[in-house]
Short mmCIF file of C-alpha atoms in Angstrom, two decimals:
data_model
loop_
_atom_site.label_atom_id
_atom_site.label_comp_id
_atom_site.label_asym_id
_atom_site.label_seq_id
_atom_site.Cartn_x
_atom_site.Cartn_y
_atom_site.Cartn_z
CA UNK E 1 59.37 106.59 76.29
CA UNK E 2 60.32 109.66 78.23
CA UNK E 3 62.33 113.04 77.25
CA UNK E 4 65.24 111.58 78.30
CA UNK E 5 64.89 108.11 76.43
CA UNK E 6 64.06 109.73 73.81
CA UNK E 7 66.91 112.18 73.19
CA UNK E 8 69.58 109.49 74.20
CA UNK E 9 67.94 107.46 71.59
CA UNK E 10 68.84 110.14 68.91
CA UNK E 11 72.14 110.74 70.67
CA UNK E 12 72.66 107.00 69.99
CA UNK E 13 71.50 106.61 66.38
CA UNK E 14 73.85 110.00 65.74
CA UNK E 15 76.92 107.41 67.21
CA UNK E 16 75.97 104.74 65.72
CA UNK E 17 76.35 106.77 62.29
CA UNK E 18 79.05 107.89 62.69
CA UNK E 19 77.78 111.26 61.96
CA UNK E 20 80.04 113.18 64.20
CA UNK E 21 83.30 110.76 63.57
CA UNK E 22 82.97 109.10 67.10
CA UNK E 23 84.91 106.09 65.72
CA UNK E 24 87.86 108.14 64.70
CA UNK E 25 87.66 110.52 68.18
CA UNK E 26 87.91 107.01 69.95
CA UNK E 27 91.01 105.76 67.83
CA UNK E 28 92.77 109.28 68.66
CA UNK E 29 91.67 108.83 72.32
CA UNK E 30 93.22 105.66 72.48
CA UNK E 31 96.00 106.26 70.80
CA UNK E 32 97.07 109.40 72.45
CA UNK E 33 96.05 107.67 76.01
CA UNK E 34 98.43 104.69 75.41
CA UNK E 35 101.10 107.01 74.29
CA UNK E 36 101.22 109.19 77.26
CA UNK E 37 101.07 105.89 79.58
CA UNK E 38 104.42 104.63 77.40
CA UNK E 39 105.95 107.75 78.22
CA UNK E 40 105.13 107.35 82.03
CA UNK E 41 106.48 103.57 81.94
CA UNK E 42 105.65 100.41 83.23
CA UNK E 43 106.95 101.17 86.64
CA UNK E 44 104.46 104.35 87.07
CA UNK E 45 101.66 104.14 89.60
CA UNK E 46 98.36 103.37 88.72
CA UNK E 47 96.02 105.74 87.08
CA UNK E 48 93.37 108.32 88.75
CA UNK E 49 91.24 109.57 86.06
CA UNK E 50 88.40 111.72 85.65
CA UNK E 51 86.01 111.93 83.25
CA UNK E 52 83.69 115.00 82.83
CA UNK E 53 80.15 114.51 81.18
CA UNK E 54 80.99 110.75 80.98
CA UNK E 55 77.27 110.18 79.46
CA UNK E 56 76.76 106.40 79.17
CA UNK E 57 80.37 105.35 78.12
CA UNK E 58 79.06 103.67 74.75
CA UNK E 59 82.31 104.24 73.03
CA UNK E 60 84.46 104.90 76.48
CA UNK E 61 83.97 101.81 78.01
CA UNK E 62 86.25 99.07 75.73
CA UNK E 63 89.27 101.25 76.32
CA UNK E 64 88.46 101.83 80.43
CA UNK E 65 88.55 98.29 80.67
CA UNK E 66 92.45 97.96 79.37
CA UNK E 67 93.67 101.09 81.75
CA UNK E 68 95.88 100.48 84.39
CA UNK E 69 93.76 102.72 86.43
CA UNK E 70 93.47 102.67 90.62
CA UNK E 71 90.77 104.73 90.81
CA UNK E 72 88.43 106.27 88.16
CA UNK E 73 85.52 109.37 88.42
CA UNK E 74 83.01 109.09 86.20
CA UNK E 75 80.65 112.47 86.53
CA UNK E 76 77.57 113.78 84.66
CA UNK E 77 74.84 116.31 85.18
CA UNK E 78 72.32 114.18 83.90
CA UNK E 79 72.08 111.49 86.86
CA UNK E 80 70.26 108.61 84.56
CA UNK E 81 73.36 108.16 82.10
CA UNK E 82 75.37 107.05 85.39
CA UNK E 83 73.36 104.27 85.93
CA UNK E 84 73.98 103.49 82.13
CA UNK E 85 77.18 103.89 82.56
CA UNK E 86 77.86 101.76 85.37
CA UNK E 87 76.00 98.70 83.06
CA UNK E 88 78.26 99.29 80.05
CA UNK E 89 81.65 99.77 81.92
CA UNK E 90 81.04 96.27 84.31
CA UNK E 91 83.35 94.99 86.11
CA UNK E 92 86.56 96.70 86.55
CA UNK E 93 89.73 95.78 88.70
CA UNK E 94 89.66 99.30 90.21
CA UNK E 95 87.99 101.47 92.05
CA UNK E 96 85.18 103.26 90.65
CA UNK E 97 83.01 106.52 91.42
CA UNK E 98 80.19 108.23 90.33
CA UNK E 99 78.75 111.41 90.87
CA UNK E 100 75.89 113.78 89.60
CA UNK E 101 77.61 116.84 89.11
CA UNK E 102 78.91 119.75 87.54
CA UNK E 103 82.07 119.67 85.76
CA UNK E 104 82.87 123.26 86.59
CA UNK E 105 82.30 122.95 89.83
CA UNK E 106 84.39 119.83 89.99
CA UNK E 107 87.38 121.88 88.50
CA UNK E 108 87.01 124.81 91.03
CA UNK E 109 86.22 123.19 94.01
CA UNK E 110 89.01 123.90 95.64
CA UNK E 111 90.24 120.35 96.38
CA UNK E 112 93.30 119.14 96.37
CA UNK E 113 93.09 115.62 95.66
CA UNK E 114 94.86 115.78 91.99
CA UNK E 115 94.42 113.19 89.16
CA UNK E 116 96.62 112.14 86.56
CA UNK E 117 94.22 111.88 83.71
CA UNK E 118 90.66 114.08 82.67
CA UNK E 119 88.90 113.15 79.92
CA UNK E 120 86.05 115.60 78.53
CA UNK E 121 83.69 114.43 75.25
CA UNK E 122 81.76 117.31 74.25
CA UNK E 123 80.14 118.75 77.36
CA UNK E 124 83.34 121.91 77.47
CA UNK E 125 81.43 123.94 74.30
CA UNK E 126 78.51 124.23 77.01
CA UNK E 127 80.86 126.65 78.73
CA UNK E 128 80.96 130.43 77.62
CA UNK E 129 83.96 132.18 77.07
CA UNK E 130 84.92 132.94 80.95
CA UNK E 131 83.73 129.87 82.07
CA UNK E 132 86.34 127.67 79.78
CA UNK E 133 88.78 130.34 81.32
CA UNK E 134 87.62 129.34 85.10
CA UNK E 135 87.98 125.53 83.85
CA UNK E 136 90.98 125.98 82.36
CA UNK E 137 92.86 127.91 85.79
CA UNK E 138 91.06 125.08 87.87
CA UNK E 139 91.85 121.66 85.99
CA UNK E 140 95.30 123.23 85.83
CA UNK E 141 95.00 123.10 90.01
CA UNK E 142 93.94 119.53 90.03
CA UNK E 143 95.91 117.55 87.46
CA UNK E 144 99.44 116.10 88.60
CA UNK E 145 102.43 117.61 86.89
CA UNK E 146 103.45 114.48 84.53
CA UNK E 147 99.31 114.69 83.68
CA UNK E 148 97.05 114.28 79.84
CA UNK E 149 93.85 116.62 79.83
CA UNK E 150 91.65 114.78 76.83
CA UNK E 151 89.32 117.55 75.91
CA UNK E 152 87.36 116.25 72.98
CA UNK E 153 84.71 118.76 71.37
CA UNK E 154 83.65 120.97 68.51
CA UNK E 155 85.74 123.76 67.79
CA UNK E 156 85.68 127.42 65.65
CA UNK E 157 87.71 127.36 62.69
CA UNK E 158 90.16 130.35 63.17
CA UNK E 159 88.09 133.25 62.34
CA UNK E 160 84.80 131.61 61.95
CA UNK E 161 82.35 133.40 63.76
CA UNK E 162 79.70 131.76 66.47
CA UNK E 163 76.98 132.37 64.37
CA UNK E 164 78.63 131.89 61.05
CA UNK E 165 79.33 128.24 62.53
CA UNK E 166 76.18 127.51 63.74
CA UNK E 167 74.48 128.12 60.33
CA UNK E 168 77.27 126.06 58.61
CA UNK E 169 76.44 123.21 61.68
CA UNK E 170 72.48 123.01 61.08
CA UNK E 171 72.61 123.26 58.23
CA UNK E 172 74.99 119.73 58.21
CA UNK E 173 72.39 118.49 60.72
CA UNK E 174 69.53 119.07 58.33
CA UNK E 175 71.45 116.30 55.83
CA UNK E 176 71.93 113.63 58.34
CA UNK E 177 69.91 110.32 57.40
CA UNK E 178 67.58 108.45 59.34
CA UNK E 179 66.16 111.24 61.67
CA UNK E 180 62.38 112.49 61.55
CA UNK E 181 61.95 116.93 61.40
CA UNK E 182 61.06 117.31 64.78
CA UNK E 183 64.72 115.23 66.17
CA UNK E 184 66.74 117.54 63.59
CA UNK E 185 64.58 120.78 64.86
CA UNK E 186 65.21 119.35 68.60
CA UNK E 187 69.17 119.59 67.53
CA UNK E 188 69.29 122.70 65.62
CA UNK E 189 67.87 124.46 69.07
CA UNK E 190 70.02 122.71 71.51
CA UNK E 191 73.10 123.64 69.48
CA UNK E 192 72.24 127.49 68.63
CA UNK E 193 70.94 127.66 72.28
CA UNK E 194 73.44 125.77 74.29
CA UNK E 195 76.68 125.61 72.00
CA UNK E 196 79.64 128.22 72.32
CA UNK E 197 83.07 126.40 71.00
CA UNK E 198 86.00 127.70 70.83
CA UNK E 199 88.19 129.52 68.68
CA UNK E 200 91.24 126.92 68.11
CA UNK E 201 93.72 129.36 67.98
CA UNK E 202 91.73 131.42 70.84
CA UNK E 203 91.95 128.25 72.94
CA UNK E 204 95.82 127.50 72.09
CA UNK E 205 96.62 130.77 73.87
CA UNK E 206 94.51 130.78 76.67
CA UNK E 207 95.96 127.19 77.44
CA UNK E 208 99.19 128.54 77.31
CA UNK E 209 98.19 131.88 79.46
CA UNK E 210 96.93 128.98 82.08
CA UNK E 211 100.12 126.77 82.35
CA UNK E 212 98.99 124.08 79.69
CA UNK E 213 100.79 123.42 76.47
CA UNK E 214 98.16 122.03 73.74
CA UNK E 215 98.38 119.97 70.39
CA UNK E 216 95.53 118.50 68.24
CA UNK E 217 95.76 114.80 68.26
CA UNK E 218 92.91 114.53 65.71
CA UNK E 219 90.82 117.15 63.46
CA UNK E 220 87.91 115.95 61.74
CA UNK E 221 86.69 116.21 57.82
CA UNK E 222 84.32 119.21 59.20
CA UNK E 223 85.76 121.43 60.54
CA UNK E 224 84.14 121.24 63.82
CA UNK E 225 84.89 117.86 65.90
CA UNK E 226 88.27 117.57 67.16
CA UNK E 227 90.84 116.04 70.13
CA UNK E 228 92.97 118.38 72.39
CA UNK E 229 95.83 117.07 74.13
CA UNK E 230 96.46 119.24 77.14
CA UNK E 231 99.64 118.85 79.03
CA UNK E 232 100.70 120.86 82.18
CA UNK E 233 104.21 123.30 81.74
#
């Protein structure tokens, strides 16, 4: 088994535990996804979506398949989850793409083909502090004005610091079941290397500063996980 199988392994087994409340992100995200298409109505045109860090749409793909989409973007960095993705989302009656790339890149590239839907599952907390700014200005740019930005993540409690959240985090990691020391090590690094969420109330402003209104569909028992519902004004 490579690196990769073997971290998508533990990614798995962490889903499949429901240690960081994937089943209740994916009732918000349906919920809040079929609400925004009632608003629309039935006479709206089909969907274009976009989904940013799609991974290997384990918990994505039963809702995708109920969409009234007419054209859907599935992009990742990591080129093998595409493939895996592609297997679990099968056959679809619309179009669909898929591309290894970055998601801020997709956001500022300048183009001005718009979509009415982005979806993001915890790939945004990657981004520093003027990089969620630079996303923020450019999926404002590409999102029609009747639009639902999805941005699900981990989040700062107001006035919880970075590190003061990280220590709180591993130290939650170091109680999950079923993992050997070196996969809870391997996630303790990753998150105190790679992780920089945002400040809730931080984030509510900025939005606002960047033509978005925002409301939390769903916050979970941790303080940390949480669903965004971004909406242009």
């Amino acid at each position: 088994m490579d690196l990769f199988e073997q971290q998508w392994a533990t990614y798995r087994r962490l889903v499949e535990q429901n240690l960081m409340e994937h089943r209740e992100i994916s009732d918000a995200t349906t919920s809040a996804i079929y609400h925004w298409l009632s608003e629309r109505g039935r006479k709206a045109p089909p969907v274009d979506m976009v989904d940013l860090g799609c991974g290997d749409l384990g918990q994505l793909a039963p809702l995708l398949r109920t969409l009234p989409l007419r054209q859907y973007l599935g992009l990742d960095l990591t080129k093998a989850v595409l493939t895996l993705a592609q297997d679990n989302l099968g056959s679809v009656p619309y179009h669909c793409l898929w591309e290894q790339r970055d998601l801020l890149h997709w956001a500022c590239s300048g183009q001005n083909n718009c979509v009415d839907l982005i979806h993001t599952s915890f790939a945004l907390h990657h981004l520093d502090q003027t990089k969620k700014l630079r996303f923020l200005w450019g999926a404002r740019e590409r999102i029609r004005s009747n639009g639902l930005f999805i941005w699900v993540d981990v989040f700062l409690p107001d006035g919880e610091s970075r590190l003061d959240y990280l220590d709180r985090y591993c130290n939650r990691v170091k109680g999950w079941p079923d993992l050997s020391e070196r996969q809870r090590d391997s996630i303790m690094e990753h998150i105190r290397t790679h992780d920089w969420p945002a400040e809730r109330s931080w984030l509510k402003q900025q939005a606002k500063n960047h033509g978005w209104s925002l409301n939390w569909a769903w916050s979970g028992q941790h303080q940390a996980e949480a669903v965004a519902l971004l909406q242009p004004v």
